XYZ file of C-alpha atoms in Angstrom:
185
model
C 50.277 -20.582 83.321
C 48.095 -17.486 83.559
C 46.333 -18.874 86.608
C 49.714 -19.553 88.266
C 50.782 -15.972 87.495
C 47.563 -14.715 89.094
C 48.216 -16.817 92.200
C 51.789 -15.521 92.414
C 50.660 -11.921 91.862
C 48.150 -12.192 94.720
C 50.752 -13.708 97.010
C 53.365 -11.091 96.070
C 50.971 -8.218 96.734
C 49.906 -9.780 100.036
C 53.374 -10.716 101.304
C 55.964 -8.580 99.503
C 54.490 -5.308 98.242
C 54.515 -2.262 100.541
C 53.655 1.361 99.869
C 55.341 4.233 101.708
C 58.642 6.096 101.440
C 61.619 3.827 100.766
C 65.272 4.074 99.730
C 66.120 1.319 97.243
C 69.429 -0.535 96.806
C 70.075 1.741 93.821
C 69.909 4.749 96.153
C 66.704 5.975 94.542
C 63.629 6.857 96.583
C 60.364 5.103 95.839
C 56.746 5.205 96.961
C 56.679 1.401 97.024
C 58.964 -1.448 98.038
C 58.931 -4.999 96.826
C 60.583 -7.510 99.177
C 60.354 -10.674 97.131
C 62.229 -12.749 99.712
C 59.101 -12.989 101.866
C 57.178 -14.599 99.003
C 60.155 -16.600 97.704
C 60.598 -18.137 101.166
C 56.891 -18.993 101.425
C 56.196 -22.620 100.419
C 53.603 -21.836 97.734
C 55.483 -18.738 96.608
C 58.684 -20.702 96.034
C 56.796 -23.360 94.079
C 55.074 -20.734 91.908
C 58.312 -18.827 91.256
C 60.220 -21.993 90.380
C 57.424 -23.208 88.123
C 57.001 -19.882 86.310
C 60.746 -19.362 85.804
C 61.034 -22.901 84.424
C 58.199 -22.183 82.009
C 59.906 -18.940 80.956
C 63.198 -20.760 80.339
C 61.914 -23.993 78.777
C 62.938 -23.142 75.188
C 66.480 -22.057 76.098
C 69.491 -24.342 75.857
C 70.918 -23.683 79.309
C 72.679 -25.780 81.915
C 71.633 -23.730 84.924
C 70.469 -20.584 86.636
C 72.208 -18.131 88.904
C 71.985 -14.792 90.600
C 73.428 -12.392 93.130
C 73.280 -13.568 96.705
C 71.154 -12.997 98.799
C 68.143 -11.848 96.793
C 68.443 -14.581 94.176
C 69.216 -17.441 96.581
C 65.609 -18.619 97.023
C 64.848 -17.977 93.328
C 67.753 -20.170 92.210
C 66.841 -22.882 94.718
C 63.164 -22.933 93.720
C 63.983 -22.973 90.013
C 66.545 -25.774 90.285
C 64.293 -27.981 92.428
C 61.310 -27.562 90.082
C 63.559 -28.191 87.056
C 64.565 -31.536 88.513
C 60.944 -32.379 89.280
C 60.054 -31.568 85.652
C 62.805 -33.798 84.243
C 64.922 -30.942 82.878
C 67.506 -30.458 85.618
C 69.156 -27.061 85.841
C 72.042 -26.505 88.239
C 72.394 -23.406 90.358
C 75.093 -20.875 91.036
C 75.299 -17.914 93.369
C 77.348 -14.777 92.931
C 78.913 -13.198 96.011
C 78.925 -9.447 96.548
C 82.551 -9.738 97.702
C 85.108 -12.422 96.885
C 85.372 -15.193 99.419
C 88.072 -14.213 101.926
C 89.425 -17.738 102.319
C 89.791 -20.980 100.392
C 89.552 -20.340 96.663
C 88.617 -16.658 97.030
C 86.001 -16.921 94.319
C 83.005 -14.734 93.527
C 80.835 -17.514 92.064
C 79.672 -20.560 94.031
C 78.474 -23.748 92.348
C 80.919 -23.730 89.425
C 81.728 -27.403 90.024
C 78.417 -28.235 88.327
C 79.386 -26.406 85.127
C 82.010 -26.541 82.385
C 83.635 -23.541 80.774
C 81.346 -22.076 78.134
C 78.122 -23.503 79.573
C 75.115 -21.262 79.141
C 73.041 -20.044 82.090
C 70.130 -17.737 82.831
C 70.514 -15.098 85.514
C 67.647 -14.554 87.965
C 66.742 -11.431 89.936
C 63.810 -10.542 92.135
C 63.433 -6.860 91.241
C 65.073 -4.826 88.472
C 65.255 -1.069 88.996
C 68.494 0.193 87.424
C 69.863 -3.252 86.538
C 73.105 -2.579 88.428
C 73.111 -5.692 90.620
C 72.143 -7.928 87.729
C 74.874 -6.497 85.503
C 77.474 -7.019 88.236
C 76.348 -10.633 88.653
C 76.465 -11.172 84.874
C 79.999 -9.754 84.686
C 81.205 -12.115 87.416
C 79.560 -15.158 85.837
C 81.078 -14.349 82.445
C 84.482 -13.805 84.082
C 84.100 -17.311 85.560
C 83.841 -18.701 82.014
C 80.100 -19.128 81.529
C 77.856 -17.514 78.933
C 74.536 -15.868 79.669
C 71.528 -16.840 77.573
C 68.922 -14.788 79.448
C 68.354 -12.413 82.331
C 65.065 -12.848 84.170
C 63.247 -11.047 86.952
C 60.080 -11.383 88.925
C 59.399 -7.632 88.737
C 60.583 -4.990 86.281
C 59.995 -1.646 88.002
C 60.283 0.026 84.564
C 62.786 2.570 85.867
C 65.564 2.162 83.323
C 66.931 -1.266 84.204
C 65.607 -2.945 81.059
C 67.325 -0.309 78.921
C 70.649 -0.604 80.815
C 70.554 -4.363 80.395
C 69.796 -3.996 76.673
C 72.800 -1.628 76.300
C 74.962 -4.378 77.818
C 73.562 -6.922 75.343
C 70.935 -8.604 77.519
C 67.194 -8.765 76.967
C 65.158 -8.767 80.173
C 62.429 -11.367 80.641
C 60.154 -10.369 83.534
C 57.196 -12.166 85.033
C 55.579 -8.812 85.875
C 55.791 -5.060 85.553
C 54.342 -3.151 88.519
C 51.144 -2.447 86.554
C 50.769 -6.114 85.513
C 51.392 -7.260 89.064
C 48.713 -5.020 90.531
C 46.202 -5.874 87.780
C 46.709 -9.640 88.044
C 46.480 -9.536 91.835
C 42.897 -8.225 91.709
């Protein structure tokens, strides 16, 4: 798996990592920006992400994976497709930022593949403060599911891990910024 992580790190640095002056979703300013969607929507990138998340989750008793739309959409898709390919099918769910304005008016899509109490892992591309991930977790729990793990591609190491821990979740991350840069060399 280390070689796959190296391949993903190189691709992430090439496609998704930018240095400059940026305002993040959390409102914080940063000297770098990580737009994982570019890599997650790249054919090899999606395969690597799905494969590495499946490896990370292989020991957990979960029925599926989910995350906040739109950042987690390609992560959930890649992970579910690879899980099926590996003979351990995981279903996906997506959490809306706002409740659907018509039909059932729900926040969580894909619930028809789950039963109340099923356990899932939540996926995120980048964790800074953990705010988006916590909101997604709250909505999934309110929909009747339990959360076995929270996972990210990149932990920016800016307090998100600690906020998640305070809420009772341990963060599993493929990379920290330092690890990402080192593995990409």
